[in-house]
mmCIF file of C-alpha atoms and ligand atoms in Angstrom:
data_model
loop_
_atom_site.group_PDB
_atom_site.id
_atom_site.type_symbol
_atom_site.label_atom_id
_atom_site.label_comp_id
_atom_site.label_asym_id
_atom_site.label_seq_id
_atom_site.Cartn_x
_atom_site.Cartn_y
_atom_site.Cartn_z
ATOM 1 C CA UNK A 486 -34.290 -28.242 -22.518
ATOM 2 C CA UNK A 487 -33.897 -30.588 -20.535
ATOM 3 C CA UNK A 488 -37.010 -33.245 -20.346
ATOM 4 C CA UNK A 489 -38.363 -34.654 -16.731
ATOM 5 C CA UNK A 490 -39.180 -37.890 -16.649
ATOM 6 C CA UNK A 491 -42.066 -39.106 -14.603
ATOM 7 C CA UNK A 492 -41.061 -40.495 -10.958
ATOM 8 C CA UNK A 493 -41.629 -44.263 -11.309
ATOM 9 C CA UNK A 494 -43.099 -45.598 -8.200
ATOM 10 C CA UNK A 495 -43.469 -48.942 -6.857
ATOM 11 C CA UNK A 496 -45.338 -50.491 -4.005
ATOM 12 C CA UNK A 497 -44.060 -52.766 -1.641
ATOM 13 C CA UNK A 498 -46.254 -54.647 1.083
ATOM 14 C CA UNK A 499 -44.612 -55.996 4.025
ATOM 15 C CA UNK A 500 -46.204 -59.049 5.446
ATOM 16 C CA UNK A 501 -45.272 -61.664 8.339
ATOM 17 C CA UNK A 502 -46.514 -62.626 11.736
ATOM 18 C CA UNK A 503 -46.576 -60.418 14.781
ATOM 19 C CA UNK A 504 -43.805 -58.897 15.775
ATOM 20 C CA UNK A 505 -41.397 -60.224 13.552
ATOM 21 C CA UNK A 506 -39.855 -56.967 13.242
ATOM 22 C CA UNK A 507 -41.878 -55.318 9.997
ATOM 23 C CA UNK A 508 -42.024 -51.868 11.268
ATOM 24 C CA UNK A 509 -38.714 -51.880 12.536
ATOM 25 C CA UNK A 510 -36.849 -52.854 9.385
ATOM 26 C CA UNK A 511 -38.827 -50.186 7.855
ATOM 27 C CA UNK A 512 -38.074 -47.676 10.391
ATOM 28 C CA UNK A 513 -34.295 -48.564 10.325
ATOM 29 C CA UNK A 514 -34.427 -47.848 6.471
ATOM 30 C CA UNK A 515 -36.379 -44.711 6.978
ATOM 31 C CA UNK A 516 -34.900 -43.163 9.705
ATOM 32 C CA UNK A 517 -31.723 -45.325 10.783
ATOM 33 C CA UNK A 518 -33.631 -45.624 14.138
ATOM 34 C CA UNK A 519 -34.419 -48.818 16.305
ATOM 35 C CA UNK A 520 -36.771 -49.009 19.411
ATOM 36 C CA UNK A 521 -36.879 -51.733 21.685
ATOM 37 C CA UNK A 522 -40.301 -51.069 22.868
ATOM 38 C CA UNK A 523 -43.190 -53.094 20.836
ATOM 39 C CA UNK A 524 -45.711 -50.910 19.652
ATOM 40 C CA UNK A 525 -47.853 -53.190 17.375
ATOM 41 C CA UNK A 526 -49.077 -51.519 13.665
ATOM 42 C CA UNK A 527 -52.876 -51.421 13.991
ATOM 43 C CA UNK A 528 -54.521 -51.818 10.189
ATOM 44 C CA UNK A 529 -52.083 -50.644 7.649
ATOM 45 C CA UNK A 530 -49.274 -48.029 8.178
ATOM 46 C CA UNK A 531 -48.112 -45.845 4.900
ATOM 47 C CA UNK A 532 -44.489 -44.333 4.428
ATOM 48 C CA UNK A 533 -42.457 -43.768 1.168
ATOM 49 C CA UNK A 534 -39.436 -43.107 0.200
ATOM 50 C CA UNK A 535 -37.315 -41.499 -2.713
ATOM 51 C CA UNK A 536 -34.170 -43.795 -3.810
ATOM 52 C CA UNK A 537 -31.712 -41.488 -6.052
ATOM 53 C CA UNK A 538 -30.322 -44.157 -8.028
ATOM 54 C CA UNK A 539 -27.575 -43.945 -10.948
ATOM 55 C CA UNK A 540 -29.687 -42.801 -13.851
ATOM 56 C CA UNK A 541 -33.103 -42.569 -12.483
ATOM 57 C CA UNK A 542 -35.321 -42.128 -9.486
ATOM 58 C CA UNK A 543 -37.744 -44.261 -8.090
ATOM 59 C CA UNK A 544 -40.249 -43.625 -5.280
ATOM 60 C CA UNK A 545 -40.936 -46.667 -2.879
ATOM 61 C CA UNK A 546 -44.430 -47.029 -1.442
ATOM 62 C CA UNK A 547 -44.107 -49.009 1.648
ATOM 63 C CA UNK A 548 -47.429 -50.583 3.007
ATOM 64 C CA UNK A 549 -46.410 -51.958 6.661
ATOM 65 C CA UNK A 550 -49.274 -54.329 7.926
ATOM 66 C CA UNK A 551 -50.121 -55.490 11.096
ATOM 67 C CA UNK A 552 -49.338 -58.993 11.758
ATOM 68 C CA UNK A 553 -52.169 -59.362 14.313
ATOM 69 C CA UNK A 554 -54.894 -61.747 13.365
ATOM 70 C CA UNK A 555 -57.671 -59.139 13.639
ATOM 71 C CA UNK A 556 -56.377 -57.300 10.828
ATOM 72 C CA UNK A 557 -55.958 -59.800 8.338
ATOM 73 C CA UNK A 558 -59.113 -59.171 6.065
ATOM 74 C CA UNK A 559 -57.638 -55.709 5.476
ATOM 75 C CA UNK A 560 -54.592 -57.174 3.524
ATOM 76 C CA UNK A 561 -55.497 -58.749 0.420
ATOM 77 C CA UNK A 562 -56.590 -55.703 -1.348
ATOM 78 C CA UNK A 563 -52.860 -54.095 -0.309
ATOM 79 C CA UNK A 564 -50.972 -57.802 -1.814
ATOM 80 C CA UNK A 565 -53.016 -57.092 -4.835
ATOM 81 C CA UNK A 566 -51.975 -53.313 -5.226
ATOM 82 C CA UNK A 567 -48.140 -54.199 -4.883
ATOM 83 C CA UNK A 568 -45.476 -55.223 -7.122
ATOM 84 C CA UNK A 569 -43.212 -56.489 -4.137
ATOM 85 C CA UNK A 570 -44.028 -58.370 -0.888
ATOM 86 C CA UNK A 571 -41.576 -58.851 1.800
ATOM 87 C CA UNK A 572 -42.276 -61.545 4.116
ATOM 88 C CA UNK A 573 -40.266 -61.416 7.369
ATOM 89 C CA UNK A 574 -40.206 -63.957 10.059
ATOM 90 C CA UNK A 575 -37.937 -64.011 13.259
ATOM 91 C CA UNK A 576 -35.180 -66.229 13.178
ATOM 92 C CA UNK A 577 -35.832 -66.682 16.962
ATOM 93 C CA UNK A 578 -39.159 -67.807 16.364
ATOM 94 C CA UNK A 579 -39.676 -71.244 14.021
ATOM 95 C CA UNK A 580 -43.443 -70.540 14.141
ATOM 96 C CA UNK A 581 -43.354 -67.332 12.309
ATOM 97 C CA UNK A 582 -41.059 -68.734 9.556
ATOM 98 C CA UNK A 583 -43.233 -72.034 9.114
ATOM 99 C CA UNK A 584 -45.881 -69.497 8.672
ATOM 100 C CA UNK A 585 -44.417 -67.448 5.785
ATOM 101 C CA UNK A 586 -45.417 -70.665 3.631
ATOM 102 C CA UNK A 587 -49.004 -69.479 4.298
ATOM 103 C CA UNK A 588 -48.185 -65.539 3.396
ATOM 104 C CA UNK A 589 -45.985 -66.775 0.487
ATOM 105 C CA UNK A 590 -49.210 -68.608 -0.980
ATOM 106 C CA UNK A 591 -51.591 -65.831 -0.284
ATOM 107 C CA UNK A 592 -49.276 -63.281 -2.167
ATOM 108 C CA UNK A 593 -49.341 -66.184 -5.088
ATOM 109 C CA UNK A 594 -53.048 -66.563 -5.217
ATOM 110 C CA UNK A 595 -53.496 -62.662 -5.637
ATOM 111 C CA UNK A 596 -50.568 -61.939 -7.788
ATOM 112 C CA UNK A 597 -49.363 -65.200 -9.601
ATOM 113 C CA UNK A 598 -45.935 -64.793 -10.481
ATOM 114 C CA UNK A 599 -46.308 -60.896 -11.436
ATOM 115 C CA UNK A 600 -44.836 -59.920 -8.114
ATOM 116 C CA UNK A 601 -41.115 -59.681 -6.596
ATOM 117 C CA UNK A 602 -41.371 -61.871 -3.696
ATOM 118 C CA UNK A 603 -38.620 -61.229 -0.505
ATOM 119 C CA UNK A 604 -38.286 -63.609 2.056
ATOM 120 C CA UNK A 605 -36.657 -62.034 5.305
ATOM 121 C CA UNK A 606 -35.161 -63.764 8.453
ATOM 122 C CA UNK A 607 -35.013 -60.909 10.792
ATOM 123 C CA UNK A 608 -33.417 -60.427 14.605
ATOM 124 C CA UNK A 609 -30.164 -61.936 13.516
ATOM 125 C CA UNK A 610 -28.627 -60.262 16.849
ATOM 126 C CA UNK A 611 -30.411 -63.065 19.102
ATOM 127 C CA UNK A 612 -27.822 -65.514 18.260
ATOM 128 C CA UNK A 613 -28.399 -67.698 21.345
ATOM 129 C CA UNK A 614 -32.179 -67.638 20.682
ATOM 130 C CA UNK A 615 -31.980 -68.600 17.201
ATOM 131 C CA UNK A 616 -34.380 -71.576 16.020
ATOM 132 C CA UNK A 617 -33.887 -71.305 12.297
ATOM 133 C CA UNK A 618 -30.775 -71.416 10.550
ATOM 134 C CA UNK A 619 -29.947 -69.351 7.280
ATOM 135 C CA UNK A 620 -29.404 -72.654 5.680
ATOM 136 C CA UNK A 621 -33.169 -73.352 6.213
ATOM 137 C CA UNK A 622 -34.174 -69.900 5.309
ATOM 138 C CA UNK A 623 -31.999 -70.050 2.110
ATOM 139 C CA UNK A 624 -33.508 -73.291 1.179
ATOM 140 C CA UNK A 625 -36.884 -72.668 1.652
ATOM 141 C CA UNK A 626 -36.642 -69.381 -0.431
ATOM 142 C CA UNK A 627 -35.033 -71.794 -3.136
ATOM 143 C CA UNK A 628 -37.665 -74.266 -3.001
ATOM 144 C CA UNK A 629 -40.588 -71.338 -3.469
ATOM 145 C CA UNK A 630 -38.603 -69.428 -5.822
ATOM 146 C CA UNK A 631 -38.324 -66.330 -3.950
ATOM 147 C CA UNK A 632 -35.722 -64.290 -3.072
ATOM 148 C CA UNK A 633 -33.915 -64.239 0.434
ATOM 149 C CA UNK A 634 -31.824 -62.382 2.953
ATOM 150 C CA UNK A 635 -31.201 -62.149 6.794
ATOM 151 C CA UNK A 636 -31.641 -58.998 8.272
ATOM 152 C CA UNK A 637 -31.119 -57.307 12.116
ATOM 153 C CA UNK A 638 -33.430 -54.291 12.330
ATOM 154 C CA UNK A 639 -31.821 -53.847 15.728
ATOM 155 C CA UNK A 640 -28.386 -54.073 14.491
ATOM 156 C CA UNK A 641 -28.885 -52.266 11.598
ATOM 157 C CA UNK A 642 -27.619 -55.425 9.582
ATOM 158 C CA UNK A 643 -28.340 -56.020 6.052
ATOM 159 C CA UNK A 644 -31.049 -53.483 6.026
ATOM 160 C CA UNK A 645 -29.650 -51.336 2.955
ATOM 161 C CA UNK A 646 -28.944 -54.747 0.956
ATOM 162 C CA UNK A 647 -32.447 -55.920 1.340
ATOM 163 C CA UNK A 648 -34.018 -52.357 -0.203
ATOM 164 C CA UNK A 649 -31.168 -52.754 -2.868
ATOM 165 C CA UNK A 650 -31.890 -56.138 -3.775
ATOM 166 C CA UNK A 651 -35.469 -55.158 -3.812
ATOM 167 C CA UNK A 652 -34.781 -52.345 -6.320
ATOM 168 C CA UNK A 653 -32.437 -54.286 -8.557
ATOM 169 C CA UNK A 654 -35.306 -56.694 -9.029
ATOM 170 C CA UNK A 655 -37.838 -54.378 -9.860
ATOM 171 C CA UNK A 656 -39.050 -54.219 -13.557
ATOM 172 C CA UNK A 657 -37.276 -52.152 -15.896
ATOM 173 C CA UNK A 658 -34.161 -51.545 -13.470
ATOM 174 C CA UNK A 659 -31.575 -53.840 -15.151
ATOM 175 C CA UNK A 660 -28.866 -51.330 -14.809
ATOM 176 C CA UNK A 661 -29.497 -50.927 -10.998
ATOM 177 C CA UNK A 662 -27.454 -53.688 -9.629
ATOM 178 C CA UNK A 663 -24.065 -51.546 -10.813
ATOM 179 C CA UNK A 664 -25.312 -48.352 -8.922
ATOM 180 C CA UNK A 665 -22.449 -46.826 -6.835
ATOM 181 C CA UNK A 666 -22.961 -45.830 -3.212
ATOM 182 C CA UNK A 667 -21.243 -42.420 -4.288
ATOM 183 C CA UNK A 668 -24.216 -41.880 -6.925
ATOM 184 C CA UNK A 669 -26.858 -41.511 -4.148
ATOM 185 C CA UNK A 670 -27.958 -38.130 -2.650
ATOM 186 C CA UNK A 671 -29.451 -37.898 0.591
ATOM 187 C CA UNK A 672 -32.138 -35.465 1.117
ATOM 188 C CA UNK A 673 -33.837 -34.572 4.617
ATOM 189 C CA UNK A 674 -37.100 -36.178 5.718
ATOM 190 C CA UNK A 675 -39.477 -34.348 6.962
ATOM 191 C CA UNK A 676 -42.327 -36.011 9.055
ATOM 192 C CA UNK A 677 -45.336 -34.799 11.104
ATOM 193 C CA UNK A 678 -44.709 -37.752 13.695
ATOM 194 C CA UNK A 679 -47.672 -39.592 12.120
ATOM 195 C CA UNK A 680 -46.494 -42.818 10.165
ATOM 196 C CA UNK A 681 -50.009 -42.617 8.429
ATOM 197 C CA UNK A 682 -49.456 -39.781 5.814
ATOM 198 C CA UNK A 683 -50.494 -38.932 2.460
ATOM 199 C CA UNK A 684 -48.264 -40.578 -0.039
ATOM 200 C CA UNK A 685 -46.966 -37.144 -1.453
ATOM 201 C CA UNK A 686 -46.286 -35.893 1.951
ATOM 202 C CA UNK A 687 -42.789 -37.750 3.015
ATOM 203 C CA UNK A 688 -39.840 -38.559 1.140
ATOM 204 C CA UNK A 689 -36.331 -39.190 1.709
ATOM 205 C CA UNK A 690 -32.965 -39.822 0.398
ATOM 206 C CA UNK A 691 -31.340 -43.199 0.292
ATOM 207 C CA UNK A 692 -27.698 -43.604 0.835
ATOM 208 C CA UNK A 693 -28.092 -47.116 -0.052
HETATM 209 N N1 LIG B 867 -33.807 -58.036 19.068
HETATM 210 C C1 LIG B 867 -34.245 -57.691 18.289
HETATM 211 N N2 LIG B 867 -35.320 -57.301 17.936
HETATM 212 C C2 LIG B 867 -36.285 -56.498 17.187
HETATM 213 C C3 LIG B 867 -35.367 -56.698 15.723
HETATM 214 N N3 LIG B 867 -36.417 -56.041 14.983
HETATM 215 C C4 LIG B 867 -37.524 -55.821 15.871
HETATM 216 N N4 LIG B 867 -37.160 -56.193 16.985
HETATM 217 C C5 LIG B 867 -38.147 -56.051 18.094
HETATM 218 O O1 LIG B 867 -39.497 -57.001 18.092
HETATM 219 C C6 LIG B 867 -40.584 -56.241 18.673
HETATM 220 C C7 LIG B 867 -41.423 -56.426 17.450
HETATM 221 O O2 LIG B 867 -41.065 -55.474 16.656
HETATM 222 P P1 LIG B 867 -41.845 -54.422 15.421
HETATM 223 O O3 LIG B 867 -41.247 -54.303 14.426
HETATM 224 O O4 LIG B 867 -43.287 -54.004 16.064
HETATM 225 O O5 LIG B 867 -42.688 -55.821 14.684
HETATM 226 P P2 LIG B 867 -44.065 -55.849 13.744
HETATM 227 O O6 LIG B 867 -43.816 -56.908 12.803
HETATM 228 O O7 LIG B 867 -43.898 -54.890 12.852
HETATM 229 O O8 LIG B 867 -45.302 -56.365 14.416
HETATM 230 P P3 LIG B 867 -46.997 -55.983 14.111
HETATM 231 O O9 LIG B 867 -46.835 -54.499 13.686
HETATM 232 O O10 LIG B 867 -47.685 -56.487 15.265
HETATM 233 O O11 LIG B 867 -47.187 -57.167 12.936
HETATM 234 C C8 LIG B 867 -40.196 -55.070 19.214
HETATM 235 O O12 LIG B 867 -39.880 -55.130 20.202
HETATM 236 C C9 LIG B 867 -38.575 -54.772 18.190
HETATM 237 O O13 LIG B 867 -38.248 -54.104 19.438
HETATM 238 C C10 LIG B 867 -34.345 -57.155 15.734
HETATM 239 O O14 LIG B 867 -33.478 -57.349 14.514
HETATM 240 N N5 LIG B 867 -33.508 -57.844 16.949
HETATM 241 MG MG1 LIG B 868 -45.419 -53.455 12.881
#
């Protein structure tokens, strides 16, 4: 008789200044959609997505934090609880890049080295407004010993690779990097339209 192994769950917390595109990255990944209207995240939003991998299935629990200053006190407990921290900045906003140092420091304070940190330079489609080069992003990531990728939630650039990179780095996921696209299964998402949901009410497939 076939045995059913328990679903491995991983918590990811999305951090970074206001308006850098944290929610947009998640929305692109979950629904392959993008909205140009800015709707600031209030408090913390939760979404979850099941990724069907070559030899196992993992559940990613995504905690989307608010960049607005007034919600900062909520964040440390989510950092403490997460095995992955995605720290985003806007490549067209140098201050948001400089501030990633504080975010990384905060994650290190809470989690030490027991955490996967990914630095994400978002909005690469804003070519004429770019203030932070890919080299600067890459060298900061190297200096601080974190992973690095540039994305555009708007253009849908590098969003799947970002999550694939994370999945490959998850503990016990050594074979994941060889996962082929054809091995993935798509599952339809059922959403109530409210992004703050019970962790077990929302799920989806990942074709990445
Ligand atoms: N051009 C461009 N605009 C983007 C991109 N990603 C997000 N935006 C826009 O930037 C604004 C902020 O995006 P959000 O995803 O709400 O940013 P956030 O980091 O979640 O902001 P907070 O919830 O306030 O912390 C919105 O108007 C988005 O449409 C991108 O890749 N390119
Ligand atoms: Mg947001």
